[in-house]
PDB file of C-alpha atoms in Angstrom:
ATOM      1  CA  UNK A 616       0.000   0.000   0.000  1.00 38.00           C
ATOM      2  CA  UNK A 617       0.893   3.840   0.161  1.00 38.00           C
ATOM      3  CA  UNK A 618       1.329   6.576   2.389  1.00 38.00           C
ATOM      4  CA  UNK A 619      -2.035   6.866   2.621  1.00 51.00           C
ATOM      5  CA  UNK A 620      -2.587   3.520   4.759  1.00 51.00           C
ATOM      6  CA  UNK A 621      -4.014   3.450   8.339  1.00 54.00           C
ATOM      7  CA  UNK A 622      -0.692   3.907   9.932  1.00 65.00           C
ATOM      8  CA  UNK A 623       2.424   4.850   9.103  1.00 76.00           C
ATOM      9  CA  UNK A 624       5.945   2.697   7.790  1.00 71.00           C
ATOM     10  CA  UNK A 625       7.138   0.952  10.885  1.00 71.00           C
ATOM     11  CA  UNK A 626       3.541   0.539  12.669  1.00 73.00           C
ATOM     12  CA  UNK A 627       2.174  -0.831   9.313  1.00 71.00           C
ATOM     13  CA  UNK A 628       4.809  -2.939   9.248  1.00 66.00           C
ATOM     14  CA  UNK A 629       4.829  -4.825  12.627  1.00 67.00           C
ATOM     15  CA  UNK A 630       1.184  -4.972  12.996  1.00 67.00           C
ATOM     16  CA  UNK A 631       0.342  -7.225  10.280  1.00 63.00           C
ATOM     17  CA  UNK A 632       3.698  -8.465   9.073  1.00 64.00           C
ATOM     18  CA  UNK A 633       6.070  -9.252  12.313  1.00 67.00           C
ATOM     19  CA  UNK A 634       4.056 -11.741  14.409  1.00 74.00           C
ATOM     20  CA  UNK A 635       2.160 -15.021  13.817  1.00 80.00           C
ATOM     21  CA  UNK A 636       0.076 -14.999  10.662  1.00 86.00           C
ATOM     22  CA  UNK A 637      -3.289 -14.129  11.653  1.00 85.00           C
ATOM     23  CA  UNK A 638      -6.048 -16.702   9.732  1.00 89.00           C
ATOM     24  CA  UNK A 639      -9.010 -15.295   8.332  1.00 92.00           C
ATOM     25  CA  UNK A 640      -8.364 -11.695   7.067  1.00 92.00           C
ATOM     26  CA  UNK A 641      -8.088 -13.000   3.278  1.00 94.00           C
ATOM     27  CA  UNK A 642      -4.134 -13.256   3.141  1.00 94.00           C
ATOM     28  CA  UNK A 643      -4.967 -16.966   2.456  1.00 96.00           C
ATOM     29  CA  UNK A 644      -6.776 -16.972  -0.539  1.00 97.00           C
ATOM     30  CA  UNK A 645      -5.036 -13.986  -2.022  1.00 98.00           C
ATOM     31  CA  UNK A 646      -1.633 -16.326  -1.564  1.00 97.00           C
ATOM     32  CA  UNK A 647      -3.833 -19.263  -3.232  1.00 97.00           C
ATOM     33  CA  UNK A 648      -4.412 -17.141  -5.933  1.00 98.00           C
ATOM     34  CA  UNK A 649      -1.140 -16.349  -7.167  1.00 98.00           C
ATOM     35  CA  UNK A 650      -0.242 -19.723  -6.782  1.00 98.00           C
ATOM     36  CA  UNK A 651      -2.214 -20.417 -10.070  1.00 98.00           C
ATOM     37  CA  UNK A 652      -0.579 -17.369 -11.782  1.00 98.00           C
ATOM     38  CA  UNK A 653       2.259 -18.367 -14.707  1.00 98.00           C
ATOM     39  CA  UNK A 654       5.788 -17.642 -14.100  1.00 98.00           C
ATOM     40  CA  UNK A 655       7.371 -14.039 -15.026  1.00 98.00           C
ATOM     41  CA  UNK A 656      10.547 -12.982 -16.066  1.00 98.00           C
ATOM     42  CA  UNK A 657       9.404  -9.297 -15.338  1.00 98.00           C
ATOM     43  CA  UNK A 658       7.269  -8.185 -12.200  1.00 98.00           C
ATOM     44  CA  UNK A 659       5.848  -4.904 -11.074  1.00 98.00           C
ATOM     45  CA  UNK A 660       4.141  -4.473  -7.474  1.00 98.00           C
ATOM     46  CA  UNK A 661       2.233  -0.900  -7.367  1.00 98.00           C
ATOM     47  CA  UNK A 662       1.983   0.827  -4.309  1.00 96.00           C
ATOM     48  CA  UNK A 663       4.116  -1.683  -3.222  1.00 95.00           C
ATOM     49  CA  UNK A 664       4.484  -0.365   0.418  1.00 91.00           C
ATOM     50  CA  UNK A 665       7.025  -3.011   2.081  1.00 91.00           C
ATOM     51  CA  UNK A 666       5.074  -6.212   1.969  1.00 92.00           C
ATOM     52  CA  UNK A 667       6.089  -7.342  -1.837  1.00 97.00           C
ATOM     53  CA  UNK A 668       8.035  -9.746  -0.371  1.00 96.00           C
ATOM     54  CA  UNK A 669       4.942 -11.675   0.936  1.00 96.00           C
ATOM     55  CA  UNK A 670       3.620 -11.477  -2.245  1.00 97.00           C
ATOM     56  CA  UNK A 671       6.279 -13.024  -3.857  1.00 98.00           C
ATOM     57  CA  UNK A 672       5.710 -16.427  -1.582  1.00 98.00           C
ATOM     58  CA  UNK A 673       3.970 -18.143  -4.217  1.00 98.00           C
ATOM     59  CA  UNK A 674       4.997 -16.225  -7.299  1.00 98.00           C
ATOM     60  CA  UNK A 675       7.703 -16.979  -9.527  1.00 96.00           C
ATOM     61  CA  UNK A 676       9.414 -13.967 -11.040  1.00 96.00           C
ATOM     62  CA  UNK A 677      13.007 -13.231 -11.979  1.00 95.00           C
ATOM     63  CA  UNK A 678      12.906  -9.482 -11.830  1.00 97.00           C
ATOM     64  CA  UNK A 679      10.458  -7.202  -9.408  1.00 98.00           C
ATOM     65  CA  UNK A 680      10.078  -3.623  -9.508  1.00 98.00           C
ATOM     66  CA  UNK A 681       8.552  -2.289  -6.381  1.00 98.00           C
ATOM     67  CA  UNK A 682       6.812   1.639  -6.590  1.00 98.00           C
ATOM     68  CA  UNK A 683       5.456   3.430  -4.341  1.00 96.00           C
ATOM     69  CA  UNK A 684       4.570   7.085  -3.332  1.00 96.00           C
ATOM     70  CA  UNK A 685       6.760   6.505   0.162  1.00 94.00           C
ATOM     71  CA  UNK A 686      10.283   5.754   0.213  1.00 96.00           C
ATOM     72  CA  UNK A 687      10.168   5.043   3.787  1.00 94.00           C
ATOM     73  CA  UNK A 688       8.175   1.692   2.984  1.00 93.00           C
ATOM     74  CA  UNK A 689      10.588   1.050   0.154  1.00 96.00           C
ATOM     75  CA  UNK A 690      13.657   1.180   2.489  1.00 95.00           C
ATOM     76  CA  UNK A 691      11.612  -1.347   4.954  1.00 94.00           C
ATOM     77  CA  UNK A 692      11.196  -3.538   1.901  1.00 95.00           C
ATOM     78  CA  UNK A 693      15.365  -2.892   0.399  1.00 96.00           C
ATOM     79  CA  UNK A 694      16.446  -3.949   4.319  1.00 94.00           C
ATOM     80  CA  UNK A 695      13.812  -7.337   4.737  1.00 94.00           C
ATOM     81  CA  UNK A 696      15.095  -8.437   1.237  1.00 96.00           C
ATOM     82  CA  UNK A 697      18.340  -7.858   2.709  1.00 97.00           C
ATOM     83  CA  UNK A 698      18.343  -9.825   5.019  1.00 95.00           C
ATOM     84  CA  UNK A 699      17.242 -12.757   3.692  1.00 97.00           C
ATOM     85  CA  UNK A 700      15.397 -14.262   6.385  1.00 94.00           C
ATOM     86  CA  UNK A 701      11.248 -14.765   6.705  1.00 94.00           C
ATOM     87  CA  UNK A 702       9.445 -12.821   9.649  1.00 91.00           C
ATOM     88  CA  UNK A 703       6.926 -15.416  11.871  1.00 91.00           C
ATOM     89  CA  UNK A 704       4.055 -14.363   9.147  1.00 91.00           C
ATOM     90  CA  UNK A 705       6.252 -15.063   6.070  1.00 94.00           C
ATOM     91  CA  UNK A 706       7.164 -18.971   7.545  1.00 94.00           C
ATOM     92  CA  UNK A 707       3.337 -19.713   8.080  1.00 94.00           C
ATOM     93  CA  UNK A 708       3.197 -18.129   4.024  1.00 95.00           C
ATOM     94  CA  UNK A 709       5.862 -20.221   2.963  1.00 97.00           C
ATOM     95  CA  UNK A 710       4.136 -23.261   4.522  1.00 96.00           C
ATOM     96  CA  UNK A 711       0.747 -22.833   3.037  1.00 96.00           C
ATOM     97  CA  UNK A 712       2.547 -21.841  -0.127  1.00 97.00           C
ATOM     98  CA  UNK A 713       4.906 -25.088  -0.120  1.00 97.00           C
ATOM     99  CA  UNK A 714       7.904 -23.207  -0.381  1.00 97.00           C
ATOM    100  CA  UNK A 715      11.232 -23.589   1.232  1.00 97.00           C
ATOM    101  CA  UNK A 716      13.577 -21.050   2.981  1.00 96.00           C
ATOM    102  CA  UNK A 717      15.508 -21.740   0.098  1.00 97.00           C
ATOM    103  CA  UNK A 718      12.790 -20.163  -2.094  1.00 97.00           C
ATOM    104  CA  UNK A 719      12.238 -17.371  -0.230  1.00 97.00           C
ATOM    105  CA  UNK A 720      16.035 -16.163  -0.308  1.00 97.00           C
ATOM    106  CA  UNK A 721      15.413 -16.228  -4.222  1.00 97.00           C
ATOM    107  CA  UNK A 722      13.046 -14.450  -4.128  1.00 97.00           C
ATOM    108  CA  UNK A 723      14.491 -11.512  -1.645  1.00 98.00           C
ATOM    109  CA  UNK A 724      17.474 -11.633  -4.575  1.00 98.00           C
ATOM    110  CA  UNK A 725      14.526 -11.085  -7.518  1.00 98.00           C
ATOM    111  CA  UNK A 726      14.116  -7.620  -6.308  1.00 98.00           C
ATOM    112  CA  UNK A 727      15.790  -5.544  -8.651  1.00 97.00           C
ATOM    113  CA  UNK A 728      14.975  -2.131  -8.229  1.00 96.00           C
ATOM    114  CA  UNK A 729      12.631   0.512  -6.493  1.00 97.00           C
ATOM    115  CA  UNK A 730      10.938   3.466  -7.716  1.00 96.00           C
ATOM    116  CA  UNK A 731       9.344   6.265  -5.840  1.00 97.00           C
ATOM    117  CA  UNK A 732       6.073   7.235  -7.673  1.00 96.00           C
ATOM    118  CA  UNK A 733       2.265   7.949  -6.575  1.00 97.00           C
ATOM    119  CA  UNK A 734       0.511   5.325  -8.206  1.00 97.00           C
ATOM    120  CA  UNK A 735      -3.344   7.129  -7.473  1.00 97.00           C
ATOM    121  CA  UNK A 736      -2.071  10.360  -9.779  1.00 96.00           C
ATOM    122  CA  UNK A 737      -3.501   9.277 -12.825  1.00 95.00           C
ATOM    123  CA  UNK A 738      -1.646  12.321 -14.958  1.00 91.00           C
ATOM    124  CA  UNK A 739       1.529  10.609 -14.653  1.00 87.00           C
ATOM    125  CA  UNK A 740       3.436   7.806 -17.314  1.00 91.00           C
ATOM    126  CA  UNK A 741       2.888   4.307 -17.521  1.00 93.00           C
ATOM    127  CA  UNK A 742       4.053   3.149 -13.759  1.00 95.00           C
ATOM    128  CA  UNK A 743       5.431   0.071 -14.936  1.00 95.00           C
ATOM    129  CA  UNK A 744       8.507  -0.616 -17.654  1.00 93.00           C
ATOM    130  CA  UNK A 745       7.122  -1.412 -20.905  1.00 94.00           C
ATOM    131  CA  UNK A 746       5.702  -4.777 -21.886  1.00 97.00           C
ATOM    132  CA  UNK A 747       5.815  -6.061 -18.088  1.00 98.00           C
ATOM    133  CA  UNK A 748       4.297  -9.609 -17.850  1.00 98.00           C
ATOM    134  CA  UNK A 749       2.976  -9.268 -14.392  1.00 98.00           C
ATOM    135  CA  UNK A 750       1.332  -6.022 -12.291  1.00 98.00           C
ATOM    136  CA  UNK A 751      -0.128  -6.445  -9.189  1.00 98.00           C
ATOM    137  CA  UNK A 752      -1.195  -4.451  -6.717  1.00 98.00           C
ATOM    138  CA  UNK A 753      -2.767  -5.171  -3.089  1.00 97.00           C
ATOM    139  CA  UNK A 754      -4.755  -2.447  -1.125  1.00 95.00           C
ATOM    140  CA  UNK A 755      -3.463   0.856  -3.585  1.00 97.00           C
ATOM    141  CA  UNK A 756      -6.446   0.679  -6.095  1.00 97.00           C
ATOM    142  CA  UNK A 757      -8.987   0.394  -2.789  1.00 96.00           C
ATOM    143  CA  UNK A 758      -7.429   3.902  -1.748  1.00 95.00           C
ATOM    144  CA  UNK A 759      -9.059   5.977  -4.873  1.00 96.00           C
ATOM    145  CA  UNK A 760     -11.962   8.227  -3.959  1.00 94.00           C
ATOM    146  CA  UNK A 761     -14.202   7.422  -6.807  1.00 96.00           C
ATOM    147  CA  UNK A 762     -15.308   4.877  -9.810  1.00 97.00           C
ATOM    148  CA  UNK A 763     -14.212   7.462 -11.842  1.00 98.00           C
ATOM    149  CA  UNK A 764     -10.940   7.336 -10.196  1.00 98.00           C
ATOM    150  CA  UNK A 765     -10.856   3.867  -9.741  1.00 98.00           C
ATOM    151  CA  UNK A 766     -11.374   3.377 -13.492  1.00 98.00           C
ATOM    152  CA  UNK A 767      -8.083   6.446 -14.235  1.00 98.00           C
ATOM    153  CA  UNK A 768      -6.131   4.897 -11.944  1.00 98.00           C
ATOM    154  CA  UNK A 769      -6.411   1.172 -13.281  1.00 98.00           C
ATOM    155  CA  UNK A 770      -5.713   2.430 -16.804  1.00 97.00           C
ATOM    156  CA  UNK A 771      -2.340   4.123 -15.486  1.00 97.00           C
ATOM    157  CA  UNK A 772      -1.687   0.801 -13.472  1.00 97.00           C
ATOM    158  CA  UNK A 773      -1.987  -1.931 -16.058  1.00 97.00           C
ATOM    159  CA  UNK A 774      -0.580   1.138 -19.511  1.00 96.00           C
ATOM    160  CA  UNK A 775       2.771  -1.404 -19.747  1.00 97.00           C
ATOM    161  CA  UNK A 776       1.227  -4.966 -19.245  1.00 98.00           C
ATOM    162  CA  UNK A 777       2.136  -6.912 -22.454  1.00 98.00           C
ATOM    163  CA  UNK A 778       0.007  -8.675 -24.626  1.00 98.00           C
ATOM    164  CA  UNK A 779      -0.636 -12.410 -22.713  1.00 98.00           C
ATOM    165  CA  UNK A 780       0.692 -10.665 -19.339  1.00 98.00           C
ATOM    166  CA  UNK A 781      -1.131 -11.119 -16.145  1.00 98.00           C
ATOM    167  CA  UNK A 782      -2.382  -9.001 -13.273  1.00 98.00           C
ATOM    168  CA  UNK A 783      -3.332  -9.771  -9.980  1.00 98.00           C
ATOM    169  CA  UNK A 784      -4.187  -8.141  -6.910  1.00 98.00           C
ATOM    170  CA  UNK A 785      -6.510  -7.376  -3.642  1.00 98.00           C
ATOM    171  CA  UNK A 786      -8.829  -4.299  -2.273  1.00 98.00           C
ATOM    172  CA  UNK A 787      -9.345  -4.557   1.002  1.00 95.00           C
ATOM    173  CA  UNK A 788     -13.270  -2.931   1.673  1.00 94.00           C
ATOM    174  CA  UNK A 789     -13.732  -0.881   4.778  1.00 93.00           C
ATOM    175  CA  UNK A 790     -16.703  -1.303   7.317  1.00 90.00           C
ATOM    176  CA  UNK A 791     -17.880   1.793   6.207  1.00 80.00           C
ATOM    177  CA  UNK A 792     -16.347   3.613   2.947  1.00 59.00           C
ATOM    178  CA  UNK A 793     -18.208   6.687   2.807  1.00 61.00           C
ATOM    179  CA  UNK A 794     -16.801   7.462   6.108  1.00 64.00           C
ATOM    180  CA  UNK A 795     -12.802   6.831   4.945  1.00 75.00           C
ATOM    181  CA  UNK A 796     -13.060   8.615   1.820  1.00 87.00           C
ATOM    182  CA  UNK A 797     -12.729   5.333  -0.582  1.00 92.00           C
ATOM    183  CA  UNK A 798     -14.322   4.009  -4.005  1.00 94.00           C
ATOM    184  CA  UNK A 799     -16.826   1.571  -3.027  1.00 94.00           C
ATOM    185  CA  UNK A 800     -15.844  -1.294  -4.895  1.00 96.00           C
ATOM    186  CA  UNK A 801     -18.397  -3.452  -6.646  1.00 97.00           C
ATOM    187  CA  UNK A 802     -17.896  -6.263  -9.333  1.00 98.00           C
ATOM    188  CA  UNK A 803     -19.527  -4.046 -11.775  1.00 98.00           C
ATOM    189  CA  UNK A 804     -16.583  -1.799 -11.265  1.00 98.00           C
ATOM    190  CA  UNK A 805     -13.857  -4.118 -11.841  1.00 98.00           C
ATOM    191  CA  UNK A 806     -15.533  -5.518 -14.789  1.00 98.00           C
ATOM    192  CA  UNK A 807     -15.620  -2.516 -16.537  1.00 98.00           C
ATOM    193  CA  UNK A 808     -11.827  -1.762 -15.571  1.00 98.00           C
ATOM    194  CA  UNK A 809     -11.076  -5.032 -17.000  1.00 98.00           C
ATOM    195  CA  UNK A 810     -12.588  -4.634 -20.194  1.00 98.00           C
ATOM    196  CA  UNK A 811     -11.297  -0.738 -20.505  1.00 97.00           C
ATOM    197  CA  UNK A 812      -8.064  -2.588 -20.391  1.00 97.00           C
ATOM    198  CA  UNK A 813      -8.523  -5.396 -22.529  1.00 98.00           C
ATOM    199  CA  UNK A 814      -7.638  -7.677 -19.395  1.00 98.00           C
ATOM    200  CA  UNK A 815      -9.671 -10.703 -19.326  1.00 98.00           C
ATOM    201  CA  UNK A 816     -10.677 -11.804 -15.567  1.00 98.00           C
ATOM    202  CA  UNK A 817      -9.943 -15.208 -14.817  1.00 98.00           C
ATOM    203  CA  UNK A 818     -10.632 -14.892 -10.498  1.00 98.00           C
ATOM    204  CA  UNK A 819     -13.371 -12.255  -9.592  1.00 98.00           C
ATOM    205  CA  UNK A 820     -14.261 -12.535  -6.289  1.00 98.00           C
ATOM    206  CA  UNK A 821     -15.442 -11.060  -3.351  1.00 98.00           C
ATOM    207  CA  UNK A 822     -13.682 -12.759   0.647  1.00 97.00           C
ATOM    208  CA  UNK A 823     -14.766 -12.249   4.044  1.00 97.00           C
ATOM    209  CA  UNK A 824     -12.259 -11.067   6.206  1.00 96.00           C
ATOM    210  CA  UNK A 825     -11.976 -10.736  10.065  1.00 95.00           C
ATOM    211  CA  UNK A 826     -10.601  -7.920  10.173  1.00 92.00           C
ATOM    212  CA  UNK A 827     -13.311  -5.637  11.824  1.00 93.00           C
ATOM    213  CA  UNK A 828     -11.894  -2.644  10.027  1.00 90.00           C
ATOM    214  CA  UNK A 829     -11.919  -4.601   6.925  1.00 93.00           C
ATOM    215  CA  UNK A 830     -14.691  -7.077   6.974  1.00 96.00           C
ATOM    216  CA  UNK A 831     -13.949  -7.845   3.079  1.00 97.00           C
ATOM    217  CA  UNK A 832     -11.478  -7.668   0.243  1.00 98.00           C
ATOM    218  CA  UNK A 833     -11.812  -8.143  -3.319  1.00 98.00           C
ATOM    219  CA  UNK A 834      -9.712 -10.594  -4.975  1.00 98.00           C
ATOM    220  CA  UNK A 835      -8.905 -10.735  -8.794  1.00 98.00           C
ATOM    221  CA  UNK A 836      -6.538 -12.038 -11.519  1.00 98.00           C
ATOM    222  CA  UNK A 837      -6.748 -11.589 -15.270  1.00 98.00           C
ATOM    223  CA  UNK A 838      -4.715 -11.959 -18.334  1.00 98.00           C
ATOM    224  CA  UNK A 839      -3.960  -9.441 -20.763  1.00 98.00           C
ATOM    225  CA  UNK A 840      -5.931  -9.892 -24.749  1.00 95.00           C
TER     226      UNK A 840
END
């Protein structure tokens, strides 16, 4: 996520990524997910935040570009990769994931780069380098303040995905948008920013969380026409 997340780097960070992985707030079936999505040579997580790393658990990807609007996050991220070695959330990932230790160091090495950009201004570039075969984002598209921007900002997000590429990615829904300032996502929404796109959906799906700030999260995947 960005700077614009319910608290800031370092609280972010140890609340839901330093302790035991907590069961039930979606993480699962987003991880399932990816676990079905083809192997890329080139990766791009938007509004990264620090937690690309989880991400990566069940993906396979030789080269990931993290951006996002805070550097602060990015640093987190440079330092984790770093070191090499999975937090007490990140083992439990690796074990529903099936992947070794060994895995998860090779995937600290895939990250090749950050970049410092605010993936919600939809005047910018492309956010991604060109003809990228995988764009994901979890929790930065939720953060727009209308469809309108929803739709703008998942144009910008997706510019770069090549032809046959995929995309992938998670929303988490507050208990009560209207009250946060954020898009109320519906499946009407993300069908339309699909085919806007040219992305076909493959997983479209609404999961319970229990989270009481975030009861819900919308899931997706989809492949580029």
């Amino acid at each position: 996520m960005t700077g614009r997340t319910v608290a800031a780097a370092e609280p972010y960070w140890d609340r839901y990524y330093n302790d035991e992985f907590v069961v039930g707030m979606g993480t699962e079936s987003v991880l399932a997910a990816l676990a079905d999505v083809p192997a890329a040579r080139t990766w791009c997580d938007l509004g990264s935040g620090s937690e690309s790393l989880l991400w990566s658990v069940p993906l396979t990807a030789n080269h990931l570009i993290a951006v996002d609007v805070d550097p602060e996050r990015l640093a987190i991220l440079h330092r984790y990769a770093a070191l090499e070695r999975p937090r007490p959330a990140y083992e439990t990932a690796l074990k529903i994931c099936g992947r070794s230790r060994d895995d998860f160091t090779n995937r600290c090495r895939s990250l090749a780069g950050t970049i410092v950009a605010d993936c919600l201004d939809t005047a910018g570039p492309p956010l991604a380098p060109e003809s990228t075969d995988l764009i994901t984002q979890f929790g930065l598209l939720g953060l727009t303040a209308t469809p309108e921007h929803f739709l703008d900002a998942w144009w910008r997000a997706h510019a770069a995905l090549a032809p046959g590429g995929w995309c992938a990615g998670a929303n988490w829904v507050p208990a009560s948008s209207h009250r946060t300032g954020r898009v109320a996502l519906t499946e009407d929404l993300y069908r339309h920013a699909f085919t806007a796109a040219g992305i076909k959906p493959q997983v479209l799906r609404r999961v319970s969380s229990v989270d009481p700030q975030f009861p819900s999260l919308w899931l997706y995947t989809g492949r580029k026409q």
